[in-house]
């Protein structure tokens, strides 16, 4: 599974919240120790020492949990690495995770140091003073990494809802709006289609399965000229390179979609320029289009060297052959990708 690796990231507490949590736990533990039968002269020191140890471990454990549950970016599948880069920036993300580690290690170390100092304290007043000093230092460490904590909290919000994709041969459907992409996706998958959110398009991303083949329709992404896109959109589109093993490009030969055949071919050429994966063309709506248009399109595709098939998604013409072609081509491309 290319399971969204950010799903397991815990909620990020801000300095005040984390400090409150640690102090509350410290108080609770102290309460337990106050009840114990210990000579009065020792009790105060034991209480303070345990407060310090508890506060240190709550803070350090919390920061560590974030580190443990956050996947190391460089080890992620390339698609998710691209997502981190586009949505938050890999360098900044790593730098901020480094701050969590620094703070966690330092709080743990200070906790040990202060616990020892408190044990050697001459009287309860000194023990209390050392505990207060420790709390002050932890607060200031957390304050220092406040920007990094805020950054990671925002990054988590952006990353945790990315879709989960299966590690299996994957087809991405492209083509202008209304050419029949969602109709085809439903027909190919028996309407087993899940709508996932995708941060770059309000329309979400539709994922369906045809046996072991995963088929993705990306409304709003691969459905208009790429040169009109801004950098972020373009990067989000190019990330599909890492996800897809085959692009299925749909052309509406009837032109009822509102785009001419030439316009559609232009988009096809643009996609070919930008993607490194095989493209297969489906000439759709052959039930509506006249012979001449189909012939013209076929000639153009041959000239450009594209493999194609003629179908009607809506009238279910030639879909079995299309399924066979998709399966064969996606599997082959998937194997090639994974053998490199
Ligand atoms: P999308 O925007 O590319 O996802 O396009 P849709 O799947 O929503 O299709 C747009 C319109 O074209 C819908 O009204 C479909 O019913 C219709 N349509 C799709 N494929 C065919 C086809 O092969 N023949 C005919 N006649 N209509 C089709």
XYZ file of C-alpha atoms and ligand atoms in Angstrom:
368
model
C 0.000 0.000 0.000
C 1.124 3.524 -0.737
C -0.917 4.352 2.380
C -0.845 8.042 3.138
C 2.195 8.018 5.456
C 1.106 11.179 7.284
C -2.154 9.778 8.606
C -0.495 8.607 11.823
C 0.996 11.981 12.783
C -0.383 13.016 16.189
C -1.988 16.374 16.918
C 0.775 18.887 17.556
C 0.425 20.660 20.903
C 1.553 24.272 21.120
C 4.010 25.289 23.907
C 1.341 26.462 26.370
C -0.830 23.378 25.892
C 2.114 21.029 26.272
C 3.403 22.878 29.323
C -0.049 22.785 30.967
C -0.309 19.085 30.314
C 3.146 18.434 31.790
C 2.523 20.615 34.867
C -0.824 18.933 35.530
C 0.770 15.513 35.350
C 3.608 16.731 37.589
C 1.067 17.890 40.188
C -0.750 14.575 40.067
C 2.429 12.580 40.600
C 3.485 14.944 43.401
C 0.103 14.346 45.046
C 0.769 10.601 45.106
C 4.138 11.102 46.738
C 2.759 13.490 49.353
C 0.547 10.666 50.620
C 3.475 8.310 51.128
C 5.007 7.549 54.531
C 8.356 9.253 54.201
C 10.254 11.300 56.791
C 9.196 14.956 56.528
C 12.702 16.202 55.804
C 12.951 13.929 52.739
C 9.401 14.240 51.494
C 9.670 17.730 49.981
C 12.732 16.756 47.972
C 11.156 13.533 46.741
C 8.039 15.402 45.676
C 10.045 18.022 43.771
C 12.299 15.448 42.141
C 9.332 13.469 40.883
C 7.624 16.588 39.588
C 10.719 17.413 37.575
C 11.068 13.889 36.221
C 7.403 13.783 35.250
C 7.424 17.173 33.530
C 10.594 16.243 31.624
C 9.212 12.946 30.435
C 5.787 14.296 29.432
C 7.386 17.038 27.342
C 10.160 14.888 25.853
C 7.814 11.961 25.133
C 5.298 14.206 23.453
C 7.937 15.723 21.175
C 9.380 12.287 20.497
C 6.022 10.887 19.552
C 5.769 13.492 16.799
C 9.198 12.432 15.527
C 8.363 8.714 15.700
C 5.020 9.028 13.947
C 6.279 11.297 11.189
C 7.761 9.407 8.260
C 11.314 10.349 7.211
C 10.644 12.270 3.993
C 13.581 10.872 2.026
C 12.362 7.316 2.556
C 8.850 7.999 1.259
C 7.554 6.965 -2.151
C 8.466 9.695 -4.626
C 4.845 10.817 -5.017
C 4.515 11.692 -1.331
C 7.945 13.363 -1.331
C 6.654 15.595 -4.101
C 3.556 16.359 -2.050
C 5.688 17.476 0.912
C 7.799 19.636 -1.383
C 4.808 21.259 -3.063
C 2.644 21.704 0.030
C 5.171 22.615 2.721
C 8.768 22.421 1.454
C 11.020 19.435 2.238
C 13.939 21.446 3.652
C 11.781 23.475 6.026
C 9.897 20.341 7.081
C 13.139 18.538 7.928
C 14.560 21.553 9.730
C 11.465 21.774 11.904
C 11.532 18.081 12.738
C 15.151 18.617 13.761
C 13.982 21.267 16.231
C 11.661 18.714 17.857
C 14.592 16.356 18.340
C 16.820 19.083 19.733
C 14.176 20.182 22.241
C 13.256 16.657 23.257
C 16.874 15.658 23.935
C 17.598 18.854 25.822
C 14.505 18.621 28.058
C 15.352 15.027 28.939
C 18.941 15.931 29.763
C 17.891 18.920 31.889
C 15.333 16.742 33.651
C 18.062 14.350 34.758
C 20.385 17.138 35.790
C 17.769 18.951 37.871
C 16.521 15.736 39.473
C 20.059 15.078 40.687
C 20.512 18.652 41.899
C 17.248 18.461 43.827
C 18.380 15.266 45.512
C 21.422 17.124 46.770
C 19.441 20.209 47.841
C 20.020 21.341 51.418
C 16.421 22.121 52.255
C 12.864 22.082 50.783
C 13.160 25.742 49.750
C 16.188 25.022 47.607
C 14.453 21.997 46.071
C 11.418 24.118 45.169
C 13.631 26.832 43.728
C 15.441 24.280 41.515
C 12.123 22.858 40.308
C 10.899 26.352 39.385
C 14.147 27.031 37.578
C 13.716 23.794 35.623
C 10.137 24.672 34.639
C 11.356 28.073 33.450
C 14.005 26.486 31.263
C 11.574 24.021 29.696
C 9.166 26.868 28.964
C 11.892 28.832 27.269
C 12.971 25.826 25.159
C 9.402 25.309 23.990
C 9.046 29.003 23.279
C 12.162 28.829 21.176
C 10.715 26.081 18.964
C 7.226 27.598 18.831
C 7.583 28.609 15.148
C 8.710 25.099 14.206
C 5.844 23.531 16.181
C 3.372 25.806 14.411
C 4.900 24.937 11.052
C 4.631 21.190 11.675
C 1.041 21.600 12.904
C 0.109 23.318 9.643
C 2.080 20.791 7.590
C 0.245 17.936 9.298
C -3.113 19.529 8.459
C -2.119 19.734 4.827
C -0.595 16.271 4.554
C -2.834 14.048 6.628
C -5.773 14.141 4.233
C -3.870 13.213 1.124
C -5.406 10.188 -0.551
C -4.099 6.694 0.012
C -3.028 5.003 -3.190
C -2.378 1.327 -3.645
C 1.005 0.198 -4.836
C -0.402 -1.463 -7.927
C -0.467 -0.701 -11.677
C -2.151 2.681 -11.967
C -3.900 4.464 -14.822
C -4.577 8.201 -14.774
C -7.353 9.440 -17.048
C -6.811 12.764 -18.824
C -8.751 14.878 -21.300
C -10.834 18.056 -21.490
C -13.989 18.440 -19.381
C -17.074 16.603 -20.680
C -15.167 14.222 -22.941
C -16.508 11.324 -20.851
C -13.843 10.653 -18.208
C -16.092 10.057 -15.236
C -18.555 8.042 -17.346
C -15.695 5.826 -18.467
C -14.259 5.468 -14.960
C -17.631 4.226 -13.742
C -17.990 1.757 -16.617
C -14.488 0.372 -16.199
C -14.748 -0.087 -12.453
C -18.389 -1.108 -12.100
C -19.034 2.244 -10.405
C -16.720 1.269 -7.544
C -15.327 4.804 -7.317
C -14.125 6.611 -4.236
C -13.858 10.396 -4.129
C -10.772 11.541 -2.235
C -9.752 15.063 -1.413
C -6.682 16.396 -3.162
C -5.294 19.734 -2.041
C -4.876 21.133 -5.550
C -8.393 20.731 -6.830
C -11.694 21.449 -5.148
C -13.258 18.652 -7.150
C -11.241 15.963 -5.426
C -9.638 12.971 -7.052
C -11.651 9.886 -8.014
C -10.112 6.490 -7.494
C -11.564 3.234 -8.782
C -10.355 -0.319 -9.304
C -10.554 -2.687 -12.227
C -9.174 -5.882 -10.746
C -5.627 -5.134 -9.682
C -5.505 -1.989 -11.832
C -6.089 1.298 -10.023
C -7.760 3.980 -12.148
C -7.673 7.647 -11.200
C -9.642 10.550 -12.609
C -8.296 13.950 -11.642
C -10.943 16.566 -12.398
C -9.380 19.995 -12.651
C -5.834 18.742 -13.138
C -5.315 17.128 -16.517
C -8.225 18.761 -18.254
C -6.951 22.044 -19.609
C -3.776 23.452 -21.140
C -0.796 23.048 -18.879
C 0.885 26.294 -19.884
C -1.968 28.163 -18.181
C -1.061 26.662 -14.800
C 0.883 28.273 -11.994
C 3.973 26.601 -10.582
C 2.228 24.897 -7.684
C -0.486 23.429 -9.890
C 2.092 22.272 -12.368
C 4.118 20.573 -9.663
C 0.982 18.884 -8.348
C 0.226 17.651 -11.839
C 3.767 16.473 -12.404
C 3.656 14.519 -9.147
C 1.197 12.256 -10.965
C 4.227 11.043 -12.904
C 5.222 9.076 -9.839
C 1.779 7.658 -9.309
C 0.739 6.691 -12.809
C 2.023 3.853 -14.963
C -0.194 4.777 -17.888
C -2.104 7.857 -19.001
C -5.392 7.158 -20.719
C -6.159 10.230 -22.803
C -9.770 10.636 -23.826
C -10.791 12.576 -26.916
C -14.400 13.463 -27.663
C -14.592 13.059 -31.459
C -18.109 14.467 -31.553
C -16.724 17.768 -30.190
C -19.941 18.064 -28.156
C -17.729 18.603 -25.129
C -17.105 22.099 -26.488
C -13.498 21.606 -27.566
C -12.389 20.968 -31.131
C -10.385 17.917 -32.045
C -7.367 20.135 -32.713
C -7.604 21.721 -29.270
C -7.780 18.288 -27.719
C -4.767 17.094 -29.676
C -2.865 20.125 -28.479
C -3.491 19.155 -24.845
C -2.471 15.590 -25.641
C 0.825 16.838 -27.056
C 1.444 18.995 -24.002
C 0.883 16.067 -21.685
C 3.220 13.930 -23.745
C 5.917 16.582 -23.389
C 5.629 16.710 -19.619
C 5.061 13.095 -18.668
C 7.560 10.307 -18.838
C 4.969 7.522 -18.859
C 3.232 5.765 -21.762
C 0.047 7.325 -23.132
C -2.838 5.451 -24.683
C -5.606 7.329 -26.478
C -9.296 6.459 -26.402
C -11.380 8.063 -29.135
C -14.691 8.450 -27.335
C -18.307 9.093 -28.349
C -17.968 7.253 -31.664
C -21.740 6.747 -31.472
C -22.158 10.499 -31.945
C -19.285 11.490 -34.202
C -19.401 11.436 -37.976
C -17.056 9.236 -39.967
C -15.068 12.112 -41.347
C -14.113 13.467 -37.946
C -13.117 10.041 -36.703
C -10.974 9.527 -39.792
C -9.311 12.920 -39.413
C -8.486 12.209 -35.786
C -7.132 8.766 -36.562
C -4.835 10.234 -39.217
C -3.529 12.853 -36.801
C -2.877 10.312 -34.052
C -1.033 8.056 -36.470
C 1.137 10.975 -37.599
C 2.018 11.756 -33.999
C 2.703 8.116 -33.201
C -0.026 7.547 -30.589
C -1.674 4.165 -30.077
C -5.440 4.456 -29.854
C -8.741 2.653 -29.621
C -12.262 3.741 -30.674
C -14.953 3.499 -27.994
C -18.185 4.803 -26.639
C -18.112 5.011 -22.856
C -21.799 5.742 -22.592
C -23.003 3.154 -25.123
C -20.390 0.648 -23.933
C -18.880 0.073 -27.344
C -15.502 -1.701 -27.432
C -14.964 -1.419 -23.680
C -13.756 -4.999 -23.293
C -10.969 -4.362 -25.744
C -10.145 -1.121 -23.973
C -9.943 -2.948 -20.645
C -7.567 -5.500 -22.119
C -5.331 -2.803 -23.596
C -5.232 -0.805 -20.379
C -4.402 -3.852 -18.312
C -1.627 -4.985 -20.630
C -0.057 -1.549 -20.959
C -0.330 -0.568 -17.287
C 1.150 -3.868 -16.130
C 4.049 -3.645 -18.548
C 4.854 -0.057 -17.589
C 4.535 -0.901 -13.869
C 6.992 -3.760 -14.258
C 9.446 -1.546 -16.144
C 9.249 1.152 -13.484
C 9.870 -1.340 -10.689
C 12.716 -3.149 -12.376
C 14.756 0.051 -12.646
P -15.979 14.298 -17.893
O -16.181 15.736 -17.570
O -14.834 14.116 -18.847
O -15.881 13.411 -16.718
O -17.259 13.841 -18.760
P -18.570 13.028 -18.311
O -18.238 11.604 -18.078
O -19.258 13.765 -17.258
O -19.384 13.076 -19.666
C -19.911 14.274 -20.217
C -21.173 13.965 -20.977
O -20.882 13.129 -22.091
C -22.189 13.196 -20.143
O -23.454 13.714 -20.434
C -22.046 11.769 -20.637
O -23.250 11.036 -20.525
C -21.700 11.978 -22.089
N -20.948 10.851 -22.654
C -19.832 10.296 -22.180
N -19.396 9.312 -23.009
C -20.274 9.262 -24.037
C -20.365 8.456 -25.208
O -19.544 7.590 -25.483
N -21.421 8.707 -26.033
C -22.330 9.646 -25.774
N -23.320 9.808 -26.643
N -22.287 10.432 -24.700
C -21.255 10.248 -23.809
